[in-house]
Amino acid sequence: MADTGSYEGMLAEVTKIPGHGGDWISVYFVRPLGPGPFPGVVWLHHMPGWDEWTKEACRKLAYHGFMVAAPDLYCRAGTGAPEDVAAKVRAEGGVPDAQVVADAAACRDFLRALPQSNGKVGVTGTCSGGRHAYLAACLEPFDACVDLWGGGVVMRPEDLTEKRPVAPIDYTERLSCPLLGLFGEEDRAPTPEQVRQHEEALKQHGKQYEFHMYAGAGHGFFYHDRPAAYRAEQAVDGWKKVIGFFHQHLG
Amino acid sequence: MCTNILIHTRLEGAGFGRKGWFPVTRANVTYDHPFHVDLEHAVTVDFVDEAGGLDARVGVELTVASARALAEALLAACAEAEAYESGGAARG
C-alpha cells in the first residue's frame, strides 16, 4: 500500500541480458527505487508484441513493489515498430517454446542476482504470454505463476508444431509453483471447456492453483486500450487478485 | 499464432508504405489478434517485401465479412481483367 508520506520512485529502462543460446535479448526492466528487498516478476508479452500495454503493466507491478523483467521475445526478428516486428514473427508461426522458456529463465536469474532481490521470482503474461508463463513455470523453477487467459495450454494434436511440440497441459505434473489463472467466460482461446480440462489436470497432479472464470468477459479483458475487449469491473478485480497472489507467494 | 490460422502467398507487384514504394513479394494472411482494429480476431493481410526489412510492410486488418467482400472484388476484377486481356469487351 502506497503511503503519501513515503519516498516513492521507479526506474524503467531497456537493458540487455544473455537469453536462450547466449543471444543478447532486450528486456524492459522496472524496479521501485530503494534498497528493497523486492520480489521479482518476469512478464512475458502477448502476441501483439513488446508493446505499450505490456510496459504499462510492468510499471503497475513495480508500483506495487515488484521488480519486473519483460523480455522482448521477438527481438531476434529485428527491431522496429512493435507491430512490424510482431507481424514478422506472426508470419513465421511464432517463436519456439524452448526459446521463450530459456529467455524467461534468464530474466528470472537476472532478477534474482540483483542486490535488491528478496530471492523470489514469479512469472506471468497475457494471451500467448499466459501460455508461455505456464510453460516456463512447468519447465523451470519459479515461485509463483499467473496465467492470464493463456490460449493453447490445451492443444489438439494437429496444432502441435516444431516450435510448439508439446501441449503445455502435458507438463502439468512438473508445475514448480502455485498458479493463479484468470479467464473470461466468453473467451474462445481458451474456452471454458479447455480451462476445465486444465483444472482437471492440476487436480489430478495435486497442484496448488486458483482459477477464476469471469462472467461477461472474453479475451483480453484487462486491455484498457482495446475498448471492445476491456471490462472495467472484471479488470479491477483481476488486477487485485494478481497483485495479491504475487504478494502472498513472493513477498 | 493464437489461432494457428496462417496462409502465405507469393506475389509480384509493389506497395506503398512508410518507406515509399517497395516491391511486394509475399502476402501473409492470418486470422488472429489484430494490432489496431478493435476486434478480438481479424483477417490480417500483410503485403511485404521479404528482402526489404521489417518496415517494408503494408498491413490491413479486416472483419471476416469485409475480407470476403474484398476477396470477391479481387476475383471479379481478375475475371474482367482476363476477359479484357483476351480481347473480350471491356466494361464502360
Short mmCIF file of C-alpha atoms in Angstrom, two decimals:
data_model
loop_
_atom_site.label_atom_id
_atom_site.label_comp_id
_atom_site.label_asym_id
_atom_site.label_seq_id
_atom_site.Cartn_x
_atom_site.Cartn_y
_atom_site.Cartn_z
CA MET A 1 0.00 0.00 0.00
CA ALA A 2 1.45 3.36 -1.01
CA ASP A 3 1.99 5.86 1.78
CA THR A 4 1.72 9.55 0.88
CA GLY A 5 4.36 10.32 3.46
CA SER A 6 6.93 7.94 2.00
CA TYR A 7 9.52 8.44 -0.69
CA GLU A 8 8.50 6.83 -3.96
CA GLY A 9 10.40 6.34 -7.19
CA MET A 10 10.75 3.94 -10.06
CA LEU A 11 13.38 3.03 -12.60
CA ALA A 12 12.14 1.87 -16.00
CA GLU A 13 14.60 1.14 -18.77
CA VAL A 14 15.56 -1.27 -21.53
CA THR A 15 18.58 -3.39 -20.80
CA LYS A 16 20.22 -6.38 -22.46
CA ILE A 17 20.90 -9.77 -20.92
CA PRO A 18 22.04 -13.09 -22.37
CA GLY A 19 19.00 -15.24 -23.16
CA HIS A 20 18.43 -18.52 -24.94
CA GLY A 21 21.58 -19.77 -26.64
CA GLY A 22 23.57 -16.85 -25.24
CA ASP A 23 21.75 -14.39 -27.53
CA TRP A 24 21.65 -10.86 -26.15
CA ILE A 25 17.98 -10.10 -25.66
CA SER A 26 16.27 -6.81 -24.87
CA VAL A 27 14.48 -6.65 -21.53
CA TYR A 28 12.15 -3.95 -20.24
CA PHE A 29 13.25 -3.71 -16.64
CA VAL A 30 11.33 -1.83 -13.98
CA ARG A 31 12.03 -1.63 -10.29
CA PRO A 32 10.97 0.51 -7.38
CA LEU A 33 13.79 2.74 -6.18
CA GLY A 34 15.16 1.92 -2.78
CA PRO A 35 17.17 -0.86 -1.23
CA GLY A 36 14.42 -3.47 -1.21
CA PRO A 37 14.28 -6.33 -0.69
CA PHE A 38 11.82 -6.65 -3.58
CA PRO A 39 10.31 -9.76 -5.15
CA GLY A 40 10.66 -10.19 -8.90
CA VAL A 41 8.23 -10.95 -11.71
CA VAL A 42 9.02 -12.00 -15.27
CA TRP A 43 6.37 -10.65 -17.65
CA LEU A 44 6.01 -12.47 -20.97
CA HIS A 45 4.32 -10.26 -23.55
CA HIS A 46 1.31 -11.21 -25.65
CA MET A 47 1.10 -11.99 -29.35
CA PRO A 48 0.92 -8.31 -30.46
CA GLY A 49 4.43 -7.92 -29.14
CA TRP A 50 6.54 -5.95 -26.70
CA ASP A 51 4.12 -3.08 -26.75
CA GLU A 52 2.94 -0.10 -24.74
CA TRP A 53 0.31 -2.00 -22.77
CA THR A 54 2.83 -4.63 -21.68
CA LYS A 55 5.21 -1.95 -20.44
CA GLU A 56 2.39 -0.19 -18.60
CA ALA A 57 1.51 -3.47 -16.89
CA CYS A 58 5.13 -3.87 -15.78
CA ARG A 59 5.10 -0.39 -14.25
CA LYS A 60 1.87 -1.19 -12.45
CA LEU A 61 3.51 -4.17 -10.76
CA ALA A 62 6.55 -2.04 -9.89
CA TYR A 63 4.23 0.49 -8.26
CA HIS A 64 3.08 -2.37 -6.05
CA GLY A 65 6.62 -3.25 -5.03
CA PHE A 66 7.84 -5.75 -7.62
CA MET A 67 10.92 -5.69 -9.80
CA VAL A 68 9.79 -6.70 -13.27
CA ALA A 69 11.70 -8.00 -16.28
CA ALA A 70 9.82 -8.27 -19.57
CA PRO A 71 11.92 -9.77 -22.34
CA ASP A 72 11.31 -8.83 -25.96
CA LEU A 73 10.55 -12.37 -27.05
CA TYR A 74 10.58 -11.22 -30.67
CA CYS A 75 13.90 -9.36 -30.60
CA ARG A 76 15.62 -11.96 -32.76
CA ALA A 77 13.31 -10.96 -35.62
CA GLY A 78 14.82 -7.48 -35.64
CA THR A 79 13.96 -4.09 -34.28
CA GLY A 80 11.35 -1.57 -35.36
CA ALA A 81 7.75 -0.68 -34.59
CA PRO A 82 6.30 -3.39 -32.31
CA GLU A 83 3.63 -4.12 -34.93
CA ASP A 84 6.20 -4.67 -37.69
CA VAL A 85 8.29 -6.95 -35.51
CA ALA A 86 5.24 -8.89 -34.35
CA ALA A 87 3.94 -9.14 -37.93
CA LYS A 88 7.17 -10.81 -38.99
CA VAL A 89 7.03 -13.25 -36.09
CA ARG A 90 3.35 -13.92 -36.79
CA ALA A 91 4.19 -14.74 -40.41
CA GLU A 92 6.80 -17.22 -39.19
CA GLY A 93 4.30 -19.01 -36.94
CA GLY A 94 5.52 -17.54 -33.67
CA VAL A 95 8.60 -18.16 -31.57
CA PRO A 96 9.77 -21.58 -30.34
CA ASP A 97 8.53 -22.57 -26.90
CA ALA A 98 12.00 -23.72 -25.81
CA GLN A 99 13.46 -20.33 -26.68
CA VAL A 100 10.78 -18.47 -24.71
CA VAL A 101 11.26 -20.67 -21.65
CA ALA A 102 15.02 -20.11 -21.72
CA ASP A 103 14.56 -16.35 -22.11
CA ALA A 104 12.17 -16.38 -19.14
CA ALA A 105 14.68 -18.33 -17.05
CA ALA A 106 17.39 -15.84 -17.98
CA CYS A 107 15.17 -12.98 -16.77
CA ARG A 108 14.47 -14.86 -13.52
CA ASP A 109 18.21 -15.28 -12.92
CA PHE A 110 18.81 -11.62 -13.77
CA LEU A 111 16.21 -10.52 -11.20
CA ARG A 112 17.43 -12.92 -8.52
CA ALA A 113 21.01 -11.70 -8.90
CA LEU A 114 20.11 -8.07 -8.22
CA PRO A 115 21.19 -6.74 -4.82
CA GLN A 116 17.60 -5.55 -4.18
CA SER A 117 16.11 -9.02 -4.76
CA ASN A 118 14.39 -10.95 -2.00
CA GLY A 119 15.28 -14.13 -3.91
CA LYS A 120 11.76 -14.92 -5.13
CA VAL A 121 10.58 -14.58 -8.72
CA GLY A 122 7.22 -15.23 -10.31
CA VAL A 123 6.20 -15.39 -13.95
CA THR A 124 3.15 -14.10 -15.78
CA GLY A 125 1.79 -12.99 -19.12
CA THR A 126 -1.41 -12.46 -21.07
CA CYS A 127 -2.74 -14.31 -24.11
CA SER A 128 0.18 -16.28 -25.65
CA GLY A 129 2.22 -14.88 -22.76
CA GLY A 130 -0.11 -16.64 -20.31
CA ARG A 131 0.57 -19.90 -22.09
CA HIS A 132 4.29 -19.16 -22.10
CA ALA A 133 4.20 -18.30 -18.39
CA TYR A 134 2.59 -21.65 -17.61
CA LEU A 135 5.14 -23.48 -19.75
CA ALA A 136 8.00 -21.65 -18.04
CA ALA A 137 6.61 -22.48 -14.60
CA CYS A 138 6.41 -26.16 -15.57
CA LEU A 139 9.86 -26.41 -17.12
CA GLU A 140 11.82 -24.06 -14.86
CA PRO A 141 11.69 -23.33 -11.14
CA PHE A 142 9.62 -20.25 -10.31
CA ASP A 143 7.97 -19.21 -7.06
CA ALA A 144 4.54 -18.28 -8.44
CA CYS A 145 2.79 -18.21 -11.80
CA VAL A 146 -0.15 -16.17 -13.07
CA ASP A 147 -1.71 -17.32 -16.32
CA LEU A 148 -3.86 -14.54 -17.75
CA TRP A 149 -6.21 -16.13 -20.31
CA GLY A 150 -3.41 -18.10 -21.95
CA GLY A 151 -4.80 -19.81 -25.03
CA GLY A 152 -3.22 -23.01 -26.30
CA VAL A 153 -2.47 -24.66 -22.95
CA VAL A 154 -4.75 -27.41 -24.21
CA MET A 155 -3.84 -28.21 -27.83
CA ARG A 156 -5.15 -30.59 -30.44
CA PRO A 157 -2.52 -33.00 -31.78
CA GLU A 158 -2.84 -31.39 -35.21
CA ASP A 159 -1.90 -28.00 -33.75
CA LEU A 160 1.48 -29.20 -32.46
CA THR A 161 4.37 -27.85 -34.49
CA GLU A 162 8.15 -27.92 -34.43
CA LYS A 163 8.06 -24.67 -32.46
CA ARG A 164 5.29 -25.89 -30.15
CA PRO A 165 5.94 -29.63 -29.93
CA VAL A 166 4.17 -30.36 -26.62
CA ALA A 167 0.87 -29.06 -25.27
CA PRO A 168 1.62 -27.23 -22.01
CA ILE A 169 -1.11 -29.17 -20.21
CA ASP A 170 1.03 -32.28 -20.69
CA TYR A 171 3.73 -30.72 -18.50
CA THR A 172 1.34 -30.14 -15.58
CA GLU A 173 2.99 -32.78 -13.41
CA ARG A 174 6.14 -30.64 -13.47
CA LEU A 175 4.49 -27.36 -12.41
CA SER A 176 7.01 -25.84 -9.98
CA CYS A 177 4.89 -23.32 -8.06
CA PRO A 178 1.41 -22.12 -7.07
CA LEU A 179 -0.72 -21.00 -10.02
CA LEU A 180 -3.35 -18.30 -10.43
CA GLY A 181 -5.43 -18.34 -13.60
CA LEU A 182 -7.87 -15.64 -14.73
CA PHE A 183 -10.18 -16.33 -17.64
CA GLY A 184 -13.22 -14.90 -19.41
CA GLU A 185 -16.37 -16.94 -19.83
CA GLU A 186 -16.80 -15.66 -23.39
CA ASP A 187 -13.24 -16.39 -24.47
CA ARG A 188 -12.61 -18.87 -27.27
CA ALA A 189 -8.85 -19.23 -26.62
CA PRO A 190 -9.01 -20.68 -24.04
CA THR A 191 -12.61 -21.83 -24.00
CA PRO A 192 -14.24 -22.52 -20.61
CA GLU A 193 -14.07 -26.22 -21.54
CA GLN A 194 -10.30 -26.01 -22.07
CA VAL A 195 -9.94 -24.22 -18.74
CA ARG A 196 -11.94 -27.04 -17.14
CA GLN A 197 -9.59 -29.62 -18.69
CA HIS A 198 -6.59 -27.69 -17.41
CA GLU A 199 -8.14 -27.58 -13.95
CA GLU A 200 -8.70 -31.36 -14.06
CA ALA A 201 -5.02 -31.91 -14.85
CA LEU A 202 -3.98 -29.66 -11.96
CA LYS A 203 -6.27 -31.57 -9.59
CA GLN A 204 -5.02 -34.90 -10.88
CA HIS A 205 -1.42 -33.94 -10.09
CA GLY A 206 -2.26 -32.31 -6.75
CA LYS A 207 -1.08 -28.86 -7.75
CA GLN A 208 -1.83 -25.69 -5.81
CA TYR A 209 -3.94 -23.45 -8.03
CA GLU A 210 -6.71 -20.87 -8.02
CA PHE A 211 -8.79 -20.28 -11.16
CA HIS A 212 -11.35 -17.52 -11.68
CA MET A 213 -13.75 -17.50 -14.59
CA TYR A 214 -15.24 -14.03 -15.13
CA ALA A 215 -18.78 -13.70 -16.44
CA GLY A 216 -19.32 -11.05 -19.10
CA ALA A 217 -15.67 -11.09 -20.15
CA GLY A 218 -13.93 -12.52 -23.16
CA HIS A 219 -10.31 -12.48 -24.24
CA GLY A 220 -8.09 -9.63 -23.06
CA PHE A 221 -10.42 -8.05 -20.53
CA PHE A 222 -7.54 -6.11 -18.87
CA TYR A 223 -6.75 -4.27 -22.13
CA HIS A 224 -7.99 -0.74 -21.48
CA ASP A 225 -6.62 0.26 -24.90
CA ARG A 226 -8.99 -2.21 -26.61
CA PRO A 227 -12.49 -0.89 -25.88
CA ALA A 228 -14.25 -3.96 -27.28
CA ALA A 229 -12.30 -6.31 -25.01
CA TYR A 230 -11.93 -4.21 -21.86
CA ARG A 231 -14.19 -4.99 -18.91
CA ALA A 232 -13.57 -2.47 -16.16
CA GLU A 233 -15.20 -4.32 -13.29
CA GLN A 234 -13.53 -7.65 -14.07
CA ALA A 235 -10.17 -5.97 -14.74
CA VAL A 236 -10.21 -4.12 -11.41
CA ASP A 237 -10.96 -7.34 -9.58
CA GLY A 238 -8.45 -9.29 -11.66
CA TRP A 239 -5.59 -6.88 -11.00
CA LYS A 240 -6.31 -7.12 -7.26
CA LYS A 241 -6.07 -10.88 -7.50
CA VAL A 242 -2.82 -10.79 -9.48
CA ILE A 243 -1.13 -8.36 -7.12
CA GLY A 244 -2.46 -10.13 -4.02
CA PHE A 245 -1.35 -13.52 -5.30
CA PHE A 246 2.16 -12.34 -6.07
CA HIS A 247 2.44 -10.61 -2.68
CA GLN A 248 1.24 -13.79 -0.97
CA HIS A 249 3.71 -16.09 -2.70
CA LEU A 250 6.66 -13.81 -3.39
CA GLY A 251 6.50 -11.29 -0.58
CA MET B 1 -0.10 -17.67 -33.53
CA CYS B 2 -3.04 -17.84 -31.18
CA THR B 3 -5.34 -19.38 -33.76
CA ASN B 4 -2.78 -21.18 -35.96
CA ILE B 5 -4.56 -19.71 -38.99
CA LEU B 6 -1.75 -18.54 -41.25
CA ILE B 7 -1.57 -18.66 -45.04
CA HIS B 8 1.18 -17.25 -47.25
CA THR B 9 1.05 -16.47 -50.92
CA ARG B 10 3.76 -15.29 -53.31
CA LEU B 11 3.02 -12.02 -55.05
CA GLU B 12 4.51 -9.88 -57.75
CA GLY B 13 3.85 -6.18 -57.58
CA ALA B 14 4.51 -3.10 -55.49
CA GLY B 15 3.12 -1.49 -52.37
CA PHE B 16 3.27 1.97 -50.88
CA GLY B 17 4.14 2.19 -47.21
CA ARG B 18 6.03 4.30 -44.71
CA LYS B 19 9.21 3.97 -46.71
CA GLY B 20 7.56 4.84 -50.03
CA TRP B 21 7.14 2.32 -52.81
CA PHE B 22 8.62 -1.11 -52.36
CA PRO B 23 8.34 -4.45 -54.17
CA VAL B 24 5.67 -6.77 -52.76
CA THR B 25 6.90 -10.34 -52.83
CA ARG B 26 4.52 -12.03 -50.45
CA ALA B 27 1.20 -11.68 -48.64
CA ASN B 28 0.89 -13.11 -45.15
CA VAL B 29 -2.75 -13.76 -44.36
CA THR B 30 -3.91 -14.69 -40.88
CA TYR B 31 -6.97 -14.79 -38.71
CA ASP B 32 -5.53 -13.72 -35.39
CA HIS B 33 -5.38 -10.88 -32.87
CA PRO B 34 -5.10 -7.59 -34.75
CA PHE B 35 -2.85 -4.73 -33.66
CA HIS B 36 -5.28 -1.91 -34.21
CA VAL B 37 -8.85 -2.69 -35.23
CA ASP B 38 -10.96 -3.16 -32.13
CA LEU B 39 -11.80 -6.85 -32.64
CA GLU B 40 -10.64 -9.95 -30.80
CA HIS B 41 -9.67 -11.52 -34.11
CA ALA B 42 -9.44 -10.15 -37.61
CA VAL B 43 -8.36 -11.27 -41.03
CA THR B 44 -4.97 -9.63 -41.33
CA VAL B 45 -3.13 -9.20 -44.59
CA ASP B 46 0.47 -8.05 -44.62
CA PHE B 47 1.90 -7.18 -48.01
CA VAL B 48 5.64 -7.44 -47.53
CA ASP B 49 8.97 -7.37 -49.28
CA GLU B 50 10.82 -10.26 -47.68
CA ALA B 51 14.18 -8.69 -48.51
CA GLY B 52 13.16 -5.16 -47.57
CA GLY B 53 13.28 -5.10 -43.78
CA LEU B 54 10.57 -5.07 -41.14
CA ASP B 55 9.03 -1.79 -42.27
CA ALA B 56 8.56 -2.95 -45.87
CA ARG B 57 5.01 -3.86 -44.93
CA VAL B 58 1.54 -2.64 -45.72
CA GLY B 59 -0.89 -4.18 -43.29
CA VAL B 60 -4.67 -4.29 -43.24
CA GLU B 61 -6.96 -5.75 -40.58
CA LEU B 62 -10.48 -6.66 -41.71
CA THR B 63 -13.66 -8.21 -40.41
CA VAL B 64 -14.33 -11.62 -41.89
CA ALA B 65 -17.26 -10.23 -43.89
CA SER B 66 -15.20 -7.42 -45.37
CA ALA B 67 -12.28 -9.76 -46.11
CA ARG B 68 -14.69 -11.99 -48.01
CA ALA B 69 -16.09 -8.96 -49.87
CA LEU B 70 -12.55 -7.93 -50.77
CA ALA B 71 -11.72 -11.44 -52.00
CA GLU B 72 -14.85 -11.44 -54.16
CA ALA B 73 -13.98 -8.00 -55.53
CA LEU B 74 -10.49 -9.16 -56.39
CA LEU B 75 -11.81 -12.27 -58.13
CA ALA B 76 -14.36 -10.20 -60.07
CA ALA B 77 -11.67 -7.71 -61.10
CA CYS B 78 -9.36 -10.55 -62.15
CA ALA B 79 -12.12 -12.17 -64.23
CA GLU B 80 -12.76 -8.89 -66.02
CA ALA B 81 -9.05 -8.26 -66.45
CA GLU B 82 -8.56 -11.65 -68.02
CA ALA B 83 -11.50 -11.12 -70.34
CA TYR B 84 -10.12 -7.72 -71.32
CA GLU B 85 -6.68 -9.10 -72.00
CA SER B 86 -8.07 -11.92 -74.09
CA GLY B 87 -9.86 -9.44 -76.35
CA GLY B 88 -13.31 -9.56 -74.80
CA ALA B 89 -15.40 -6.45 -74.39
CA ALA B 90 -14.22 -4.11 -71.68
CA ARG B 91 -16.74 -2.62 -69.32
CA GLY B 92 -17.59 1.08 -69.50
#
